[in-house]
CSV table of C-alpha atoms and ligand atoms in Angstrom, one decimal:
chain,number,residue,atom,x,y,z
O,1,MET,CA,-68.7,30.0,46.5
O,2,LEU,CA,-67.3,33.3,47.1
O,3,ARG,CA,-63.9,32.7,48.6
O,4,VAL,CA,-61.9,35.1,50.7
O,5,ALA,CA,-58.4,35.1,50.9
O,6,ALA,CA,-57.5,34.1,54.8
O,7,GLN,CA,-55.7,36.6,56.6
O,8,ILE,CA,-51.6,36.3,57.0
O,9,ILE,CA,-50.4,35.3,60.3
O,10,ASP,CA,-47.3,37.3,60.1
O,11,GLY,CA,-44.6,35.6,62.6
O,12,LYS,CA,-41.8,38.0,61.6
O,13,ALA,CA,-43.9,41.2,62.7
O,14,LEU,CA,-45.3,39.0,65.8
O,15,ALA,CA,-41.5,38.3,66.7
O,16,GLN,CA,-40.2,42.1,66.4
O,17,GLU,CA,-42.9,43.4,68.7
O,18,ILE,CA,-41.7,40.5,71.0
O,19,ARG,CA,-38.3,41.5,70.4
O,20,ALA,CA,-39.1,45.1,71.2
O,21,GLU,CA,-40.7,44.3,74.5
O,22,LEU,CA,-37.4,41.8,75.4
O,23,ARG,CA,-35.4,44.3,74.8
O,24,GLU,CA,-36.9,46.7,77.3
O,25,GLN,CA,-36.8,43.8,79.6
O,26,ALA,CA,-33.4,43.0,79.1
O,27,ALA,CA,-32.4,46.5,79.5
O,28,ALA,CA,-34.0,47.1,82.9
O,29,LEU,CA,-32.1,43.8,84.0
O,30,GLN,CA,-28.9,45.6,82.8
O,31,ALA,CA,-30.0,48.5,85.0
O,32,LYS,CA,-30.1,46.2,87.9
O,33,GLY,CA,-26.6,44.8,86.7
O,34,VAL,CA,-28.0,41.5,85.5
O,35,ARG,CA,-27.2,40.7,81.7
O,36,PRO,CA,-29.3,37.7,80.4
O,37,GLY,CA,-26.4,35.4,79.1
O,38,LEU,CA,-27.2,32.1,76.3
O,39,SER,CA,-24.6,29.8,76.2
O,40,VAL,CA,-24.9,27.9,72.9
O,41,PHE,CA,-23.3,24.4,72.3
O,42,LEU,CA,-23.0,23.4,68.4
O,43,VAL,CA,-21.1,20.2,67.7
O,44,GLY,CA,-19.8,19.6,64.4
O,45,ASP,CA,-20.2,21.1,60.9
O,46,ASP,CA,-23.8,20.6,59.9
O,47,PRO,CA,-24.4,23.8,57.6
O,48,ALA,CA,-28.2,24.0,58.6
O,49,SER,CA,-27.3,24.0,62.2
O,50,ALA,CA,-24.1,26.7,61.8
O,51,LEU,CA,-27.2,28.9,60.4
O,52,TYR,CA,-29.5,28.5,63.1
O,53,VAL,CA,-27.1,28.8,65.8
O,54,LYS,CA,-25.3,32.1,64.0
O,55,ASN,CA,-29.4,33.8,63.6
O,56,LYS,CA,-29.5,33.0,67.2
O,57,HIS,CA,-26.5,34.6,67.9
O,58,ARG,CA,-27.7,37.8,65.9
O,59,ALA,CA,-31.1,37.8,67.8
O,60,CYS,CA,-29.3,37.6,71.0
O,61,GLU,CA,-27.4,40.4,70.1
O,62,SER,CA,-30.5,42.5,69.0
O,63,VAL,CA,-32.3,42.6,72.6
O,64,GLY,CA,-29.2,42.8,74.5
O,65,VAL,CA,-28.8,39.3,75.4
O,66,PHE,CA,-25.1,38.1,76.0
O,67,SER,CA,-24.5,35.2,73.9
O,68,GLU,CA,-21.6,32.5,73.8
O,69,GLU,CA,-20.8,30.0,71.5
O,70,HIS,CA,-19.2,26.6,72.2
O,71,ARG,CA,-18.3,25.2,68.8
O,72,LEU,CA,-16.7,21.4,69.2
O,73,PRO,CA,-15.6,18.5,66.8
O,74,VAL,CA,-17.7,15.9,65.8
O,75,THR,CA,-15.3,13.7,67.8
O,76,VAL,CA,-16.0,15.4,70.8
O,77,SER,CA,-17.3,12.7,73.4
O,78,GLN,CA,-20.0,12.4,75.6
O,79,ASP,CA,-18.2,12.9,79.0
O,80,GLU,CA,-16.4,16.1,77.4
O,81,LEU,CA,-19.8,17.6,76.4
O,82,ILE,CA,-21.6,16.9,79.8
O,83,ASN,CA,-18.5,18.4,81.4
O,84,LEU,CA,-18.6,21.7,79.3
O,85,VAL,CA,-22.8,21.8,80.1
O,86,LEU,CA,-21.9,21.3,83.6
O,87,ALA,CA,-19.3,24.3,83.5
O,88,ALA,CA,-22.1,26.2,82.3
O,89,ASN,CA,-25.0,25.0,84.8
O,90,PHE,CA,-22.3,26.9,87.5
O,91,ASN,CA,-21.5,29.9,85.5
O,92,PRO,CA,-23.8,32.8,87.2
O,93,SER,CA,-23.1,35.1,84.4
O,94,ILE,CA,-25.0,32.0,81.9
O,95,HIS,CA,-29.0,32.2,82.6
O,96,GLY,CA,-29.8,29.7,79.5
O,97,ILE,CA,-28.4,27.2,77.9
O,98,LEU,CA,-29.2,25.3,74.5
O,99,VAL,CA,-27.5,22.2,72.5
O,100,GLN,CA,-28.1,22.5,69.1
O,101,LEU,CA,-29.7,19.2,67.6
O,102,PRO,CA,-29.2,17.3,66.2
O,103,LEU,CA,-26.3,15.9,67.9
O,104,PRO,CA,-23.8,13.1,66.5
O,105,ASN,CA,-24.9,9.2,66.6
O,106,HIS,CA,-22.3,8.5,69.2
O,107,ILE,CA,-23.6,11.1,71.8
O,108,ASP,CA,-26.8,10.5,74.0
O,109,LYS,CA,-29.2,12.8,73.2
O,110,ARG,CA,-31.4,12.3,76.2
O,111,ALA,CA,-28.1,12.2,78.4
O,112,ILE,CA,-26.9,15.5,77.4
O,113,ILE,CA,-30.6,17.0,77.7
O,114,GLU,CA,-30.7,16.0,81.4
O,115,THR,CA,-27.6,17.2,82.2
O,116,ILE,CA,-28.6,20.9,81.5
O,117,ALA,CA,-29.9,22.3,84.8
O,118,ALA,CA,-33.6,22.6,84.3
O,119,GLU,CA,-34.2,26.4,85.4
O,120,LYS,CA,-31.6,27.1,82.1
O,121,ASP,CA,-33.4,24.7,79.9
O,122,VAL,CA,-34.4,27.3,77.7
O,123,ASP,CA,-35.3,24.8,74.7
O,124,GLY,CA,-38.0,23.2,77.4
O,125,PHE,CA,-36.8,19.9,76.6
O,126,HIS,CA,-36.0,18.8,80.2
O,127,PRO,CA,-37.9,15.8,81.7
O,128,TYR,CA,-38.7,18.3,84.5
O,129,ASN,CA,-39.6,21.3,82.5
O,130,MET,CA,-41.8,18.8,79.6
O,131,GLY,CA,-43.7,17.2,83.0
O,132,GLY,CA,-44.3,20.8,84.4
O,133,LEU,CA,-45.9,21.0,80.6
O,134,LEU,CA,-48.1,17.9,81.1
O,135,GLN,CA,-49.0,19.0,85.0
O,136,GLY,CA,-50.2,22.4,83.4
O,137,ASN,CA,-48.0,24.0,85.7
O,138,PRO,CA,-45.1,25.2,82.3
O,139,ARG,CA,-42.1,26.8,83.3
O,140,ALA,CA,-39.8,26.7,80.1
O,141,VAL,CA,-41.9,25.7,77.2
O,142,ALA,CA,-40.5,24.7,74.1
O,143,CYS,CA,-40.0,27.5,71.8
O,144,THR,CA,-41.9,26.3,68.6
O,145,PRO,CA,-45.0,25.1,70.1
O,146,LYS,CA,-44.8,28.1,72.6
O,147,GLY,CA,-44.3,30.9,69.3
O,148,VAL,CA,-47.4,28.9,67.4
O,149,VAL,CA,-49.6,29.5,70.5
O,150,LYS,CA,-48.8,33.3,70.6
O,151,MET,CA,-49.8,33.2,67.0
O,152,ILE,CA,-53.1,31.4,67.2
O,153,GLU,CA,-53.8,33.6,70.0
O,154,SER,CA,-52.3,36.8,67.9
O,155,THR,CA,-55.8,36.4,65.8
O,156,GLY,CA,-58.1,37.3,68.7
O,157,MET,CA,-59.8,33.9,68.5
O,158,SER,CA,-60.4,32.1,71.8
O,159,ILE,CA,-58.7,28.8,71.7
O,160,ALA,CA,-61.3,27.4,74.4
O,161,VAL,CA,-63.9,25.2,73.2
O,162,LYS,CA,-62.4,24.9,69.5
O,163,ARG,CA,-61.5,21.6,67.9
O,164,ALA,CA,-58.0,21.6,67.2
O,165,VAL,CA,-56.2,19.0,65.1
O,166,VAL,CA,-51.9,18.4,65.5
O,167,VAL,CA,-50.4,16.6,62.9
O,168,GLY,CA,-47.2,15.6,64.0
O,169,ARG,CA,-46.5,13.7,67.6
O,170,SER,CA,-42.9,15.0,67.7
O,171,GLN,CA,-41.3,15.8,71.7
O,172,ILE,CA,-40.0,19.1,70.3
O,173,VAL,CA,-43.1,20.5,68.5
O,174,GLY,CA,-46.1,18.1,68.0
O,175,LYS,CA,-46.7,17.3,71.8
O,176,PRO,CA,-46.4,20.0,73.1
O,177,ALA,CA,-48.4,22.2,70.9
O,178,ALA,CA,-50.8,19.7,71.8
O,179,MET,CA,-50.6,20.1,75.7
O,180,LEU,CA,-50.6,23.4,75.3
O,181,LEU,CA,-53.9,23.8,73.2
O,182,LEU,CA,-55.3,21.4,76.0
O,183,GLU,CA,-54.3,23.9,78.6
O,184,ARG,CA,-56.3,26.6,77.0
O,185,HIS,CA,-59.3,24.3,76.8
O,186,ALA,CA,-59.1,23.0,73.1
O,187,THR,CA,-60.4,19.8,72.2
O,188,VAL,CA,-57.5,18.3,70.9
O,189,THR,CA,-56.6,15.4,68.3
O,190,ILE,CA,-52.9,14.8,67.8
O,191,CYS,CA,-52.3,13.0,64.3
O,192,HIS,CA,-49.3,10.5,63.0
O,193,SER,CA,-47.8,8.7,60.3
O,194,ARG,CA,-50.0,5.5,61.4
O,195,THR,CA,-53.1,8.2,61.4
O,196,GLN,CA,-56.2,6.7,59.4
O,197,ASP,CA,-58.1,9.4,57.3
O,198,LEU,CA,-56.1,12.0,58.2
O,199,ALA,CA,-58.1,14.6,55.4
O,200,GLY,CA,-61.1,14.0,57.4
O,201,ARG,CA,-59.2,14.6,61.1
O,202,CYS,CA,-58.0,17.9,59.7
O,203,ARG,CA,-61.0,18.9,58.6
O,204,GLU,CA,-62.6,18.9,61.8
O,205,ALA,CA,-60.0,21.7,62.9
O,206,ASP,CA,-61.2,25.0,64.1
O,207,ILE,CA,-57.3,25.0,64.5
O,208,LEU,CA,-54.9,23.2,62.4
O,209,VAL,CA,-51.1,23.0,63.7
O,210,VAL,CA,-49.1,21.2,61.0
O,211,ALA,CA,-45.9,19.6,62.1
O,212,ALA,CA,-44.7,16.8,59.8
O,213,GLY,CA,-42.1,17.8,57.8
O,214,LYS,CA,-44.0,16.6,54.5
O,215,ALA,CA,-43.9,19.4,51.8
O,216,LYS,CA,-47.4,20.9,51.2
O,217,MET,CA,-49.2,17.9,52.6
O,218,ILE,CA,-52.2,19.8,53.9
O,219,ASP,CA,-54.2,20.9,50.6
O,220,ALA,CA,-57.7,22.7,50.6
O,221,ALA,CA,-59.9,19.7,50.7
O,222,MET,CA,-58.3,19.2,54.1
O,223,VAL,CA,-59.2,22.3,55.5
O,224,LYS,CA,-62.1,23.2,57.4
O,225,PRO,CA,-63.1,26.7,56.1
O,226,GLY,CA,-62.2,29.7,57.9
O,227,ALA,CA,-59.7,27.5,60.0
O,228,VAL,CA,-56.8,28.9,61.4
O,229,VAL,CA,-53.8,26.7,59.9
O,230,ILE,CA,-50.6,27.2,61.3
O,231,ASP,CA,-47.6,25.6,59.1
O,232,VAL,CA,-44.9,24.4,61.3
O,233,GLY,CA,-42.9,22.4,58.8
O,234,MET,CA,-39.6,23.9,56.9
O,235,ASN,CA,-38.9,21.6,53.8
O,236,LEU,CA,-35.8,22.7,51.6
O,237,VAL,CA,-37.2,21.5,48.1
O,238,ASP,CA,-36.0,23.0,44.3
O,239,THR,CA,-37.5,26.6,44.8
O,240,GLY,CA,-36.3,26.9,48.4
O,241,PHE,CA,-37.7,26.5,51.8
O,242,VAL,CA,-41.8,25.4,51.8
O,243,GLY,CA,-43.9,24.6,54.9
O,244,ASP,CA,-46.5,21.5,55.3
O,245,VAL,CA,-49.0,23.2,53.9
O,246,ASP,CA,-50.1,24.0,50.4
O,247,PHE,CA,-49.9,27.5,50.8
O,248,GLU,CA,-51.6,28.7,47.7
O,249,THR,CA,-54.6,26.5,47.7
O,250,VAL,CA,-55.3,26.3,51.7
O,251,SER,CA,-54.8,30.3,52.1
O,252,LYS,CA,-58.1,30.6,49.7
O,253,VAL,CA,-60.2,28.1,52.2
O,254,ALA,CA,-58.3,29.1,55.6
O,255,GLY,CA,-59.4,32.1,57.8
O,256,TRP,CA,-55.9,32.3,58.8
O,257,ILE,CA,-52.9,31.3,57.6
O,258,SER,CA,-49.1,31.6,58.7
O,259,PRO,CA,-46.4,31.2,55.8
O,260,VAL,CA,-43.2,29.6,55.2
O,261,PRO,CA,-40.7,31.6,55.2
O,262,GLY,CA,-41.8,34.4,57.5
O,263,GLY,CA,-44.3,32.5,59.5
O,264,VAL,CA,-43.1,29.8,62.9
O,265,GLY,CA,-39.4,30.4,62.3
O,266,PRO,CA,-38.9,33.7,63.1
O,267,MET,CA,-41.6,33.4,66.5
O,268,THR,CA,-39.5,30.0,67.5
O,269,ILE,CA,-36.2,32.4,68.0
O,270,ALA,CA,-38.3,34.9,69.8
O,271,MET,CA,-39.3,32.2,72.2
O,272,LEU,CA,-35.9,31.4,72.7
O,273,LEU,CA,-35.1,35.1,73.2
O,274,GLU,CA,-38.0,35.1,75.9
O,275,ASN,CA,-37.1,31.8,77.7
O,276,THR,CA,-33.7,33.5,78.3
O,277,VAL,CA,-35.0,36.5,79.5
O,278,GLU,CA,-37.4,34.7,81.5
O,279,ALA,CA,-34.8,32.6,83.2
O,280,THR,CA,-32.9,35.5,83.9
O,281,VAL,CA,-35.8,37.0,85.8
O,282,ARG,CA,-36.0,33.9,87.7
O,283,ALA,CA,-32.8,34.1,88.8
O,284,ALA,CA,-32.2,37.2,89.6
O,285,LYS,CA,-35.1,36.6,92.2
K,301,NDP,P1,-40.2,14.6,63.4
K,301,NDP,O1,-39.8,14.2,61.9
K,301,NDP,O2,-39.6,14.6,64.7
K,301,NDP,O3,-41.8,14.4,63.6
K,301,NDP,C1,-42.4,14.4,62.6
K,301,NDP,C2,-44.2,13.9,63.3
K,301,NDP,O4,-44.8,14.0,62.0
K,301,NDP,C3,-44.1,12.9,63.5
K,301,NDP,O5,-45.0,12.4,64.4
K,301,NDP,C4,-44.8,11.5,62.3
K,301,NDP,O6,-45.4,10.6,62.9
K,301,NDP,C5,-45.5,12.9,61.8
K,301,NDP,N1,-45.6,12.3,60.0
K,301,NDP,C6,-44.9,12.3,59.3
K,301,NDP,N2,-45.4,12.0,58.2
K,301,NDP,C7,-46.8,11.9,58.3
K,301,NDP,C8,-48.2,11.7,57.3
K,301,NDP,N3,-48.2,11.6,56.2
K,301,NDP,N4,-49.3,12.0,58.1
K,301,NDP,C9,-49.2,12.0,59.0
K,301,NDP,N5,-48.2,12.8,60.2
K,301,NDP,C10,-46.9,12.6,59.6
K,301,NDP,O7,-40.1,16.3,63.4
K,301,NDP,P2,-40.0,17.5,63.8
K,301,NDP,O8,-41.4,18.1,64.7
K,301,NDP,O9,-39.1,17.8,64.4
K,301,NDP,O10,-40.5,18.5,62.5
K,301,NDP,C11,-41.9,18.8,61.8
K,301,NDP,C12,-41.4,19.6,60.9
K,301,NDP,O11,-41.1,21.2,61.8
K,301,NDP,C13,-40.1,19.9,60.1
K,301,NDP,O12,-40.5,20.1,58.9
K,301,NDP,C14,-39.4,20.8,60.7
K,301,NDP,O13,-38.2,21.2,59.7
K,301,NDP,C15,-40.3,21.5,61.1
K,301,NDP,N6,-39.8,22.6,62.3
K,301,NDP,C16,-39.6,23.6,62.1
K,301,NDP,C17,-39.4,24.6,63.3
K,301,NDP,C18,-39.4,26.2,62.8
K,301,NDP,O14,-38.9,27.2,64.0
K,301,NDP,N7,-39.8,26.6,61.9
K,301,NDP,C19,-38.7,24.3,64.5
K,301,NDP,C20,-39.0,22.5,64.9
K,301,NDP,C21,-39.0,21.8,63.3
K,301,NDP,P3,-45.2,9.2,63.6
K,301,NDP,O15,-44.4,9.7,65.0
K,301,NDP,O16,-45.9,8.2,63.3
K,301,NDP,O17,-43.7,9.4,62.8
């Protein structure tokens, strides 16, 4: 059988295009005297979190979004963190608030997320924003799933009527990704660690989104020929970061595939910028 290599969904290039548009929007806002502002909270000294935060600041700078960082010791109390987030809620020059996860065990993640004013919740994790997504009336949508949908749409393929399978049911990726696809009229299956016959479910997918955090768990035998495959996974192995999809074999079967790195990662950051600019536009109104 003749096998044609999949087309690559270049998340990096797509993110650059989006950032260029956001730069123009941020400049237009500044011309009206409003500078989009993002407040980032980083608790502890986890190197991966510190790197993510650094990249987010750089990205903000590149599009003209002001960003401030609250770097807090791992010993910070929940009340102290809540008070700092409340101060950001009331700061008119801050339009977006992000608390970098994970948080230390003594801090209740849910209490912190619920403290963030829903209109400044640029991560889209606040119950108000999650609820809006469930009701088909989303405002701030979680950055990674929002980016995933844009990547699928960038292929030109219509999502409506397609069979979509999402592997992973986390609050931040799997569930919101499934809701966004459902909203676009796909027939959606959500798989998780207790799903029976995962390979069979995956093979049914015209659109396969994988967010399980298991290196190369999806191989070519699990993918329908011609499918759009979005690999959210970021797994650190000896050779560096790899996705949840075995790119080498799956790219010979899929119609479209996103690479790791250079796929979902850059889009997640672009969506954070987009959510911040959108929150600023709403606040300016
Ligand atoms: P979580 O660990 O919160 O969720 C993983 C999900 O995958 C769970 O629902 C789990 O099922 C499911 N799962 C795990 N193993 C299997 C399996 N063998 N078969 C089927 N389902 C399985 O992870 P996240 O959603 O936070 O992240 C997923 C991946 O995406 C990670 O690699 C993470 O690093 C990456 N990521 C990348 C981002 C980016 O910007 N590039 C952003 C966010 C995440 P169950 O619920 O039953 O336990």
